[in-house]
Amino acid sequence: MSLLIEASTPLCQLQDGGRFGVRHLGVTQGGALDWVALHWANWLLDNALQAPVVEIPLGGFSVLAQRDCCLALAGADLDARIDGQPLKPWRSLHLRAGQRLSFTQPLAGARTYLAALGGFQAEAVLGSCATVVREQLGGLDGQGSALIKGQLLVCAEGLPAEREVPAQSRPVYAAKPALDLVMGAQLGQFSGTSLFEAFNRDWTLDSRADRMGMRLLGPQLVYQGEPMISEGIPLGAVQVPPDGQPIVLLNDRQTIGGYPRLGALTPLALAQLAQCLPGGQVRFRAVLQEFAWQEQQAYLQRWS
Amino acid sequence: MNLRIEAVAIDSLMVRLFDRIDEANMPWILAASQHLSSAFGADLVDLVPSYTTVMVQFRQSPTAARGLIIEALQNLQPDAGAAGRRHEIAVWYDPSVGPELPLLAARSGLSKAEVVRLHSEREYPVFALGFAPGFGFMGLVDERLATPRLSTPRKRVAAGSVGIAERQTAAYPAVSPGGWNLIGRTPVRLFDREREGYSLLQPGDRVCFVAVDHAEFISLGGDDSPLEGQA
């Protein structure tokens, strides 16, 4: 079963749960920025939760069904339409042969995830289909290319009953989310004023944002420690370069780096951040590592 | 060595072994990586060794992981058997593919031949891989070769380009932007998705650069197209 891509942007990419076991080789993680939406999109179709999906930031994406297909949508409301008829996310759907599904503009959130029965088919490269343009890995062609007009997305045959994510389980995209940050080792080496401001001021998302990182604008944070030697960078690390404006490092980050860090956002905070648009505001909330881990385990229960 | 274990993310801990860059760190970093890898087994997600640290990403609780790390690194010794592989990497040192070769000679007051000799006579440990898949940070080069990065990085550096930044040296596995001072080019494929382990270089390996002439560079499969010219 296949979908013909009729419109796409360089931001529309095949993504999955990411690439692991290769970070020591300098290979980045990749994968869906909003893993919660990735899980729900696949859950709706009884797929493996990390199966390949299309990540659609902001819109500009349109597909035409060549045959009847069973698809699912989770994440942002990008004003999706089937032949002009509005369609809300958090549900699976049957797209009949000849019908067109299009995404036009963000009405709530920033990124939506389009899943298909059995997962979109692509060859795994280094264990994953995640598209990383910079590393020329993953995607439909295996060479890290974003999806382009004219390509075919292939999925499994079958039309299981349509279903929805239970209303109480759907994430709420808050106007100013509080993002949990696991406190890191250099936290104590920022000035006292900086520490207060980091956790008590609003931070504005800069337009300089991509899958490597999102820059935040706010009070200047002052690091007083020794210069650092490059070391491994975990997902969600909040690094502070000399200009004092923090950068949240995301799925396509470099694997090692030497800027001091406040700590790292939790996976749930990263899923919230992935749905924020440039100009939006966030806050940081300090959490302890073990507590955050327990909370994450409890959250994962909803899919087990 | 002064072992510290620091929280860095919900599922990751930084094992800090040293406070400064030193070639003598590498046997310790490598031994620690191997101990941690076997201690965590299937619960290990990723392990990122670097100059002075090993970052561990795991599946179990941080408290359990911390206990496992302490146990795994008790009585840690730099294991001679744990030393990485030794590679000889052919390099065609020439201004046409290494445009900063004359600059390095001018800065140091050495001839180009002496720059080549100094770069190729040492054996360098691979401190870490990063920046790009298969890009190994190696060092330390002779102090006379130490050169700061270009003030404006190039938009395109050819695959195989061999460069120097401060006292480190590296080869670019693929075409990419880059700010290192280029002195030559290797025909060796540094990252290959068909190869077992993908990357020629692994952290803790040792590398010798071997000067070759243009004919040998080409016969080894080298691409001598200009910096911006590679497909």
mmCIF file of N, CA, C and O in Angstrom, chain A residues 19-27 29 125-127 134-138 142-143 182-186 228-235 254-256 261 263-264 266-267 289-290 292-294 296-297, chain B residues 6-14 16 19-21 45-53 55 57-63 66 128-135 137 175 191 193 197-199 201-203:
data_model
loop_
_atom_site.group_PDB
_atom_site.id
_atom_site.type_symbol
_atom_site.label_atom_id
_atom_site.label_comp_id
_atom_site.label_asym_id
_atom_site.label_seq_id
_atom_site.Cartn_x
_atom_site.Cartn_y
_atom_site.Cartn_z
ATOM 1 N N ARG A 19 18.651 6.086 16.887
ATOM 2 C CA ARG A 19 19.781 5.204 16.591
ATOM 3 C C ARG A 19 20.602 5.049 17.881
ATOM 4 O O ARG A 19 21.010 6.055 18.463
ATOM 5 N N PHE A 20 20.825 3.829 18.310
ATOM 6 C CA PHE A 20 21.524 3.616 19.584
ATOM 7 C C PHE A 20 22.684 2.639 19.436
ATOM 8 O O PHE A 20 22.752 1.894 18.461
ATOM 9 N N GLY A 21 23.579 2.681 20.408
ATOM 10 C CA GLY A 21 24.727 1.779 20.397
ATOM 11 C C GLY A 21 25.860 2.237 19.504
ATOM 12 O O GLY A 21 26.824 1.504 19.295
ATOM 13 N N VAL A 22 25.764 3.453 18.978
ATOM 14 C CA VAL A 22 26.781 3.962 18.047
ATOM 15 C C VAL A 22 27.280 5.362 18.436
ATOM 16 O O VAL A 22 28.019 5.984 17.683
ATOM 17 N N ARG A 23 26.882 5.832 19.633
ATOM 18 C CA ARG A 23 27.245 7.197 20.016
ATOM 19 C C ARG A 23 28.767 7.349 20.147
ATOM 20 O O ARG A 23 29.309 8.422 19.900
ATOM 21 N N HIS A 24 29.476 6.277 20.543
ATOM 22 C CA HIS A 24 30.934 6.350 20.711
ATOM 23 C C HIS A 24 31.645 6.513 19.376
ATOM 24 O O HIS A 24 32.840 6.794 19.337
ATOM 25 N N LEU A 25 30.916 6.321 18.267
ATOM 26 C CA LEU A 25 31.510 6.498 16.934
ATOM 27 C C LEU A 25 31.245 7.894 16.392
ATOM 28 O O LEU A 25 31.551 8.191 15.244
ATOM 29 N N GLY A 26 30.620 8.744 17.213
ATOM 30 C CA GLY A 26 30.298 10.087 16.751
ATOM 31 C C GLY A 26 28.984 10.148 16.000
ATOM 32 O O GLY A 26 28.682 11.162 15.373
ATOM 33 N N VAL A 27 28.208 9.073 16.048
ATOM 34 C CA VAL A 27 26.922 9.037 15.339
ATOM 35 C C VAL A 27 25.828 9.524 16.285
ATOM 36 O O VAL A 27 25.699 9.019 17.403
ATOM 37 N N GLN A 29 21.849 10.610 17.633
ATOM 38 C CA GLN A 29 20.709 9.761 17.985
ATOM 39 C C GLN A 29 19.594 9.809 16.936
ATOM 40 O O GLN A 29 19.055 8.778 16.555
ATOM 41 N N VAL A 125 19.429 1.882 8.748
ATOM 42 C CA VAL A 125 20.854 2.152 8.590
ATOM 43 C C VAL A 125 21.441 2.324 9.984
ATOM 44 O O VAL A 125 20.971 3.156 10.757
ATOM 45 N N LEU A 126 22.431 1.501 10.333
ATOM 46 C CA LEU A 126 22.980 1.474 11.683
ATOM 47 C C LEU A 126 21.853 1.294 12.712
ATOM 48 O O LEU A 126 21.799 1.946 13.752
ATOM 49 N N GLY A 127 20.912 0.431 12.359
ATOM 50 C CA GLY A 127 19.875 0.042 13.309
ATOM 51 C C GLY A 127 18.646 0.922 13.366
ATOM 52 O O GLY A 127 17.782 0.704 14.206
ATOM 53 N N ARG A 134 22.537 15.810 8.230
ATOM 54 C CA ARG A 134 23.953 16.147 8.390
ATOM 55 C C ARG A 134 24.857 14.914 8.293
ATOM 56 O O ARG A 134 25.977 14.992 7.792
ATOM 57 N N GLU A 135 24.373 13.777 8.779
ATOM 58 C CA GLU A 135 25.204 12.570 8.774
ATOM 59 C C GLU A 135 24.937 11.676 7.558
ATOM 60 O O GLU A 135 25.535 10.611 7.444
ATOM 61 N N GLN A 136 24.009 12.100 6.706
ATOM 62 C CA GLN A 136 23.675 11.311 5.520
ATOM 63 C C GLN A 136 23.281 9.886 5.891
ATOM 64 O O GLN A 136 23.714 8.915 5.285
ATOM 65 N N LEU A 137 22.464 9.763 6.928
ATOM 66 C CA LEU A 137 22.006 8.451 7.393
ATOM 67 C C LEU A 137 20.481 8.433 7.494
ATOM 68 O O LEU A 137 19.868 9.413 7.901
ATOM 69 N N GLY A 138 19.894 7.286 7.134
ATOM 70 C CA GLY A 138 18.475 7.055 7.357
ATOM 71 C C GLY A 138 17.581 7.669 6.299
ATOM 72 O O GLY A 138 18.027 8.117 5.249
ATOM 73 N N GLY A 142 18.014 5.995 2.696
ATOM 74 C CA GLY A 142 19.143 5.555 3.507
ATOM 75 C C GLY A 142 20.273 6.566 3.567
ATOM 76 O O GLY A 142 21.251 6.382 4.284
ATOM 77 N N GLN A 143 20.158 7.663 2.794
ATOM 78 C CA GLN A 143 21.242 8.655 2.690
ATOM 79 C C GLN A 143 20.927 9.943 3.456
ATOM 80 O O GLN A 143 21.563 10.972 3.239
ATOM 81 N N VAL A 182 16.793 17.790 34.923
ATOM 82 C CA VAL A 182 17.614 17.033 35.870
ATOM 83 C C VAL A 182 18.891 17.833 36.113
ATOM 84 O O VAL A 182 19.608 18.164 35.167
ATOM 85 N N MET A 183 19.125 18.156 37.383
ATOM 86 C CA MET A 183 20.248 19.037 37.695
ATOM 87 C C MET A 183 21.578 18.353 37.400
ATOM 88 O O MET A 183 21.797 17.199 37.771
ATOM 89 N N GLY A 184 22.472 19.060 36.737
ATOM 90 C CA GLY A 184 23.749 18.499 36.305
ATOM 91 C C GLY A 184 24.909 18.955 37.181
ATOM 92 O O GLY A 184 24.760 19.783 38.075
ATOM 93 N N ALA A 185 26.088 18.411 36.859
ATOM 94 C CA ALA A 185 27.257 18.585 37.718
ATOM 95 C C ALA A 185 27.779 20.014 37.749
ATOM 96 O O ALA A 185 28.343 20.458 38.746
ATOM 97 N N GLN A 186 27.580 20.783 36.659
ATOM 98 C CA GLN A 186 28.142 22.149 36.649
ATOM 99 C C GLN A 186 27.169 23.180 37.207
ATOM 100 O O GLN A 186 27.477 24.372 37.246
ATOM 101 N N MET A 228 35.727 23.689 30.220
ATOM 102 C CA MET A 228 35.551 22.237 30.227
ATOM 103 C C MET A 228 36.241 21.566 29.058
ATOM 104 O O MET A 228 36.451 22.164 28.017
ATOM 105 N N ILE A 229 36.561 20.301 29.262
ATOM 106 C CA ILE A 229 37.088 19.451 28.192
ATOM 107 C C ILE A 229 35.887 18.723 27.586
ATOM 108 O O ILE A 229 34.980 18.321 28.315
ATOM 109 N N SER A 230 35.866 18.573 26.271
ATOM 110 C CA SER A 230 34.719 17.945 25.608
ATOM 111 C C SER A 230 34.377 16.594 26.221
ATOM 112 O O SER A 230 35.259 15.772 26.474
ATOM 113 N N GLU A 231 33.084 16.386 26.448
ATOM 114 C CA GLU A 231 32.604 15.114 26.992
ATOM 115 C C GLU A 231 31.243 14.802 26.400
ATOM 116 O O GLU A 231 30.631 15.644 25.733
ATOM 117 N N GLY A 232 30.770 13.580 26.615
ATOM 118 C CA GLY A 232 29.510 13.118 26.035
ATOM 119 C C GLY A 232 28.364 14.057 26.367
ATOM 120 O O GLY A 232 28.299 14.621 27.450
ATOM 121 N N ILE A 233 27.460 14.234 25.397
ATOM 122 C CA ILE A 233 26.296 15.105 25.582
ATOM 123 C C ILE A 233 25.037 14.242 25.554
ATOM 124 O O ILE A 233 24.739 13.623 24.537
ATOM 125 N N PRO A 234 24.283 14.212 26.660
ATOM 126 C CA PRO A 234 23.038 13.437 26.650
ATOM 127 C C PRO A 234 21.912 14.201 25.963
ATOM 128 O O PRO A 234 21.989 15.430 25.801
ATOM 129 N N LEU A 235 20.878 13.481 25.571
ATOM 130 C CA LEU A 235 19.685 14.112 25.001
ATOM 131 C C LEU A 235 19.101 15.105 26.012
ATOM 132 O O LEU A 235 18.978 14.795 27.183
ATOM 133 N N GLN A 254 25.419 17.137 18.399
ATOM 134 C CA GLN A 254 26.736 16.519 18.331
ATOM 135 C C GLN A 254 26.909 15.633 19.560
ATOM 136 O O GLN A 254 26.312 15.883 20.596
ATOM 137 N N THR A 255 27.744 14.591 19.417
ATOM 138 C CA THR A 255 27.816 13.582 20.475
ATOM 139 C C THR A 255 28.691 13.991 21.651
ATOM 140 O O THR A 255 28.523 13.490 22.746
ATOM 141 N N ILE A 256 29.682 14.885 21.395
ATOM 142 C CA ILE A 256 30.492 15.390 22.506
ATOM 143 C C ILE A 256 30.602 16.904 22.374
ATOM 144 O O ILE A 256 30.437 17.466 21.290
ATOM 145 N N ARG A 261 26.881 22.930 31.437
ATOM 146 C CA ARG A 261 25.456 22.614 31.317
ATOM 147 C C ARG A 261 24.747 22.832 32.645
ATOM 148 O O ARG A 261 25.296 22.540 33.705
ATOM 149 N N GLY A 263 22.086 21.103 33.176
ATOM 150 C CA GLY A 263 21.592 19.750 33.387
ATOM 151 C C GLY A 263 20.971 19.289 32.100
ATOM 152 O O GLY A 263 21.398 19.717 31.033
ATOM 153 N N ALA A 264 19.948 18.437 32.194
ATOM 154 C CA ALA A 264 19.286 17.957 30.973
ATOM 155 C C ALA A 264 17.789 17.854 31.216
ATOM 156 O O ALA A 264 17.351 17.416 32.283
ATOM 157 N N THR A 266 14.064 16.354 31.002
ATOM 158 C CA THR A 266 13.561 14.985 31.032
ATOM 159 C C THR A 266 12.904 14.669 29.689
ATOM 160 O O THR A 266 12.554 15.582 28.929
ATOM 161 N N PRO A 267 12.702 13.382 29.385
ATOM 162 C CA PRO A 267 12.010 13.037 28.132
ATOM 163 C C PRO A 267 10.638 13.695 28.029
ATOM 164 O O PRO A 267 10.255 14.164 26.946
ATOM 165 N N GLN A 289 17.458 13.421 39.655
ATOM 166 C CA GLN A 289 17.538 12.362 38.647
ATOM 167 C C GLN A 289 16.673 11.153 38.996
ATOM 168 O O GLN A 289 15.890 10.680 38.170
ATOM 169 N N GLU A 290 16.812 10.651 40.216
ATOM 170 C CA GLU A 290 16.092 9.417 40.575
ATOM 171 C C GLU A 290 14.579 9.637 40.541
ATOM 172 O O GLU A 290 13.819 8.801 40.051
ATOM 173 N N ALA A 292 12.924 11.852 38.740
ATOM 174 C CA ALA A 292 12.504 11.973 37.337
ATOM 175 C C ALA A 292 12.424 10.596 36.685
ATOM 176 O O ALA A 292 11.513 10.311 35.908
ATOM 177 N N TRP A 293 13.366 9.745 37.017
ATOM 178 C CA TRP A 293 13.392 8.402 36.422
ATOM 179 C C TRP A 293 12.158 7.609 36.844
ATOM 180 O O TRP A 293 11.526 6.940 36.017
ATOM 181 N N GLN A 294 11.811 7.680 38.143
ATOM 182 C CA GLN A 294 10.625 6.966 38.641
ATOM 183 C C GLN A 294 9.369 7.476 37.923
ATOM 184 O O GLN A 294 8.488 6.704 37.551
ATOM 185 N N GLN A 296 9.168 8.825 34.983
ATOM 186 C CA GLN A 296 9.193 8.357 33.600
ATOM 187 C C GLN A 296 8.700 6.907 33.512
ATOM 188 O O GLN A 296 7.928 6.560 32.613
ATOM 189 N N GLN A 297 9.155 6.073 34.442
ATOM 190 C CA GLN A 297 8.714 4.663 34.430
ATOM 191 C C GLN A 297 7.204 4.587 34.592
ATOM 192 O O GLN A 297 6.534 3.787 33.933
ATOM 193 N N GLU B 6 28.794 11.640 38.120
ATOM 194 C CA GLU B 6 27.912 12.807 38.149
ATOM 195 C C GLU B 6 26.641 12.544 37.358
ATOM 196 O O GLU B 6 26.679 11.938 36.281
ATOM 197 N N ALA B 7 25.520 13.053 37.858
ATOM 198 C CA ALA B 7 24.261 12.971 37.112
ATOM 199 C C ALA B 7 24.355 13.908 35.912
ATOM 200 O O ALA B 7 24.781 15.060 36.055
ATOM 201 N N VAL B 8 23.974 13.425 34.726
ATOM 202 C CA VAL B 8 23.950 14.327 33.570
ATOM 203 C C VAL B 8 22.600 14.344 32.864
ATOM 204 O O VAL B 8 22.277 15.283 32.159
ATOM 205 N N ALA B 9 21.804 13.293 33.044
ATOM 206 C CA ALA B 9 20.467 13.247 32.438
ATOM 207 C C ALA B 9 19.704 12.145 33.142
ATOM 208 O O ALA B 9 20.265 11.411 33.957
ATOM 209 N N ILE B 10 18.426 12.025 32.818
ATOM 210 C CA ILE B 10 17.557 11.090 33.528
ATOM 211 C C ILE B 10 18.112 9.667 33.522
ATOM 212 O O ILE B 10 17.986 8.946 34.504
ATOM 213 N N ASP B 11 18.782 9.290 32.429
ATOM 214 C CA ASP B 11 19.244 7.907 32.271
ATOM 215 C C ASP B 11 20.729 7.851 31.968
ATOM 216 O O ASP B 11 21.200 6.911 31.332
ATOM 217 N N SER B 12 21.474 8.878 32.379
ATOM 218 C CA SER B 12 22.906 8.922 32.053
ATOM 219 C C SER B 12 23.716 9.452 33.224
ATOM 220 O O SER B 12 23.296 10.381 33.908
ATOM 221 N N LEU B 13 24.888 8.851 33.400
ATOM 222 C CA LEU B 13 25.838 9.318 34.410
ATOM 223 C C LEU B 13 27.177 9.569 33.729
ATOM 224 O O LEU B 13 27.554 8.858 32.790
ATOM 225 N N MET B 14 27.892 10.603 34.211
ATOM 226 C CA MET B 14 29.226 10.897 33.700
ATOM 227 C C MET B 14 30.225 10.298 34.687
ATOM 228 O O MET B 14 30.195 10.622 35.871
ATOM 229 N N ARG B 16 33.845 10.518 35.659
ATOM 230 C CA ARG B 16 34.958 11.437 35.437
ATOM 231 C C ARG B 16 36.208 10.832 36.050
ATOM 232 O O ARG B 16 36.268 10.574 37.243
ATOM 233 N N ASP B 19 41.234 15.172 35.107
ATOM 234 C CA ASP B 19 40.874 16.589 34.996
ATOM 235 C C ASP B 19 41.578 17.301 33.858
ATOM 236 O O ASP B 19 41.307 18.465 33.587
ATOM 237 N N ARG B 20 42.531 16.621 33.210
ATOM 238 C CA ARG B 20 43.198 17.274 32.088
ATOM 239 C C ARG B 20 43.481 16.266 30.971
ATOM 240 O O ARG B 20 43.535 15.060 31.208
ATOM 241 N N ILE B 21 43.674 16.822 29.773
ATOM 242 C CA ILE B 21 43.951 15.969 28.625
ATOM 243 C C ILE B 21 45.368 15.433 28.716
ATOM 244 O O ILE B 21 46.313 16.189 28.953
ATOM 245 N N VAL B 45 22.704 1.359 27.079
ATOM 246 C CA VAL B 45 22.146 1.953 25.862
ATOM 247 C C VAL B 45 23.288 2.492 25.014
ATOM 248 O O VAL B 45 23.411 2.184 23.836
ATOM 249 N N ASP B 46 24.138 3.307 25.611
ATOM 250 C CA ASP B 46 25.281 3.875 24.909
ATOM 251 C C ASP B 46 26.377 4.214 25.907
ATOM 252 O O ASP B 46 26.107 4.486 27.075
ATOM 253 N N LEU B 47 27.598 4.209 25.390
ATOM 254 C CA LEU B 47 28.764 4.514 26.210
ATOM 255 C C LEU B 47 29.594 5.492 25.393
ATOM 256 O O LEU B 47 29.954 5.184 24.263
ATOM 257 N N VAL B 48 29.865 6.680 25.921
ATOM 258 C CA VAL B 48 30.594 7.686 25.147
ATOM 259 C C VAL B 48 31.894 8.049 25.857
ATOM 260 O O VAL B 48 31.906 8.887 26.756
ATOM 261 N N PRO B 49 33.002 7.403 25.473
ATOM 262 C CA PRO B 49 34.283 7.791 26.055
ATOM 263 C C PRO B 49 34.760 9.094 25.438
ATOM 264 O O PRO B 49 34.497 9.360 24.271
ATOM 265 N N SER B 50 35.438 9.897 26.233
ATOM 266 C CA SER B 50 36.064 11.109 25.712
ATOM 267 C C SER B 50 37.399 11.293 26.420
ATOM 268 O O SER B 50 37.870 10.382 27.095
ATOM 269 N N TYR B 51 37.984 12.476 26.316
ATOM 270 C CA TYR B 51 39.347 12.714 26.807
ATOM 271 C C TYR B 51 39.563 12.306 28.265
ATOM 272 O O TYR B 51 40.578 11.755 28.626
ATOM 273 N N THR B 52 38.604 12.651 29.111
ATOM 274 C CA THR B 52 38.797 12.467 30.551
ATOM 275 C C THR B 52 37.617 11.744 31.195
ATOM 276 O O THR B 52 37.589 11.577 32.407
ATOM 277 N N THR B 53 36.619 11.392 30.394
ATOM 278 C CA THR B 53 35.348 10.905 30.931
ATOM 279 C C THR B 53 34.818 9.714 30.133
ATOM 280 O O THR B 53 35.228 9.487 28.996
ATOM 281 N N MET B 55 30.759 8.647 29.429
ATOM 282 C CA MET B 55 29.351 8.850 29.735
ATOM 283 C C MET B 55 28.615 7.540 29.504
ATOM 284 O O MET B 55 28.781 6.902 28.472
ATOM 285 N N GLN B 57 24.922 5.640 29.362
ATOM 286 C CA GLN B 57 23.463 5.731 29.270
ATOM 287 C C GLN B 57 22.905 4.322 29.465
ATOM 288 O O GLN B 57 23.362 3.382 28.826
ATOM 289 N N PHE B 58 21.921 4.195 30.371
ATOM 290 C CA PHE B 58 21.513 2.863 30.820
ATOM 291 C C PHE B 58 19.999 2.753 30.895
ATOM 292 O O PHE B 58 19.276 3.738 30.747
ATOM 293 N N ARG B 59 19.537 1.505 31.130
ATOM 294 C CA ARG B 59 18.094 1.254 31.201
ATOM 295 C C ARG B 59 17.592 1.162 32.635
ATOM 296 O O ARG B 59 16.409 1.337 32.864
ATOM 297 N N GLN B 60 18.473 0.856 33.595
ATOM 298 C CA GLN B 60 17.961 0.690 34.954
ATOM 299 C C GLN B 60 17.899 2.029 35.694
ATOM 300 O O GLN B 60 18.187 3.069 35.114
ATOM 301 N N SER B 61 17.532 1.986 36.986
ATOM 302 C CA SER B 61 17.401 3.241 37.724
ATOM 303 C C SER B 61 18.787 3.856 37.946
ATOM 304 O O SER B 61 19.787 3.148 38.020
ATOM 305 N N PRO B 62 18.852 5.176 38.056
ATOM 306 C CA PRO B 62 20.144 5.827 38.264
ATOM 307 C C PRO B 62 20.852 5.339 39.526
ATOM 308 O O PRO B 62 22.070 5.198 39.533
ATOM 309 N N THR B 63 20.080 5.041 40.573
ATOM 310 C CA THR B 63 20.693 4.564 41.816
ATOM 311 C C THR B 63 21.364 3.213 41.581
ATOM 312 O O THR B 63 22.503 2.984 41.993
ATOM 313 N N ARG B 66 24.479 3.683 39.402
ATOM 314 C CA ARG B 66 25.605 4.237 40.143
ATOM 315 C C ARG B 66 26.340 3.126 40.901
ATOM 316 O O ARG B 66 27.574 3.042 40.896
ATOM 317 N N ALA B 128 38.761 10.572 21.280
ATOM 318 C CA ALA B 128 37.298 10.499 21.252
ATOM 319 C C ALA B 128 36.853 10.582 19.807
ATOM 320 O O ALA B 128 37.585 11.077 18.948
ATOM 321 N N LEU B 129 35.639 10.080 19.533
ATOM 322 C CA LEU B 129 35.020 10.294 18.226
ATOM 323 C C LEU B 129 33.862 11.263 18.427
ATOM 324 O O LEU B 129 33.131 11.167 19.416
ATOM 325 N N GLY B 130 33.699 12.174 17.491
ATOM 326 C CA GLY B 130 32.622 13.145 17.630
ATOM 327 C C GLY B 130 32.653 14.083 16.446
ATOM 328 O O GLY B 130 33.399 13.846 15.500
ATOM 329 N N PHE B 131 31.843 15.125 16.484
ATOM 330 C CA PHE B 131 31.703 16.100 15.404
ATOM 331 C C PHE B 131 30.957 15.494 14.227
ATOM 332 O O PHE B 131 30.006 16.075 13.720
ATOM 333 N N ALA B 132 31.387 14.303 13.778
ATOM 334 C CA ALA B 132 30.723 13.609 12.670
ATOM 335 C C ALA B 132 31.018 12.120 12.827
ATOM 336 O O ALA B 132 31.989 11.746 13.495
ATOM 337 N N PRO B 133 30.219 11.244 12.219
ATOM 338 C CA PRO B 133 30.487 9.816 12.341
ATOM 339 C C PRO B 133 31.894 9.464 11.869
ATOM 340 O O PRO B 133 32.281 9.813 10.755
ATOM 341 N N GLY B 134 32.674 8.820 12.740
ATOM 342 C CA GLY B 134 34.001 8.373 12.386
ATOM 343 C C GLY B 134 35.092 9.417 12.479
ATOM 344 O O GLY B 134 36.243 9.142 12.150
ATOM 345 N N PHE B 135 34.744 10.636 12.940
ATOM 346 C CA PHE B 135 35.737 11.709 13.073
ATOM 347 C C PHE B 135 36.459 11.513 14.417
ATOM 348 O O PHE B 135 35.877 11.689 15.480
ATOM 349 N N PHE B 137 39.246 12.476 17.197
ATOM 350 C CA PHE B 137 40.111 13.538 17.720
ATOM 351 C C PHE B 137 41.387 12.861 18.215
ATOM 352 O O PHE B 137 41.337 12.045 19.130
ATOM 353 N N VAL B 175 32.519 14.726 3.325
ATOM 354 C CA VAL B 175 32.448 16.153 3.017
ATOM 355 C C VAL B 175 31.637 16.834 4.103
ATOM 356 O O VAL B 175 30.562 16.370 4.475
ATOM 357 N N PHE B 191 34.736 6.046 7.547
ATOM 358 C CA PHE B 191 33.426 5.590 8.020
ATOM 359 C C PHE B 191 32.746 4.874 6.877
ATOM 360 O O PHE B 191 32.633 5.422 5.783
ATOM 361 N N ARG B 193 29.392 2.244 6.254
ATOM 362 C CA ARG B 193 28.268 1.557 6.890
ATOM 363 C C ARG B 193 28.265 0.062 6.607
ATOM 364 O O ARG B 193 27.556 -0.690 7.252
ATOM 365 N N GLY B 197 31.517 -2.691 12.635
ATOM 366 C CA GLY B 197 31.903 -1.625 13.549
ATOM 367 C C GLY B 197 31.848 -0.239 12.915
ATOM 368 O O GLY B 197 32.080 0.754 13.599
ATOM 369 N N TYR B 198 31.591 -0.169 11.604
ATOM 370 C CA TYR B 198 31.358 1.080 10.855
ATOM 371 C C TYR B 198 32.556 2.025 10.767
ATOM 372 O O TYR B 198 32.924 2.468 9.694
ATOM 373 N N SER B 199 33.159 2.347 11.924
ATOM 374 C CA SER B 199 34.220 3.356 11.936
ATOM 375 C C SER B 199 35.575 2.670 11.963
ATOM 376 O O SER B 199 35.784 1.748 12.755
ATOM 377 N N LEU B 201 38.306 4.038 13.015
ATOM 378 C CA LEU B 201 38.902 4.414 14.295
ATOM 379 C C LEU B 201 37.904 4.192 15.423
ATOM 380 O O LEU B 201 36.719 4.472 15.280
ATOM 381 N N GLN B 202 38.409 3.714 16.542
ATOM 382 C CA GLN B 202 37.598 3.575 17.751
ATOM 383 C C GLN B 202 38.363 4.304 18.864
ATOM 384 O O GLN B 202 39.592 4.380 18.819
ATOM 385 N N PRO B 203 37.642 4.823 19.842
ATOM 386 C CA PRO B 203 38.348 5.495 20.940
ATOM 387 C C PRO B 203 39.407 4.560 21.532
ATOM 388 O O PRO B 203 39.145 3.380 21.722
#
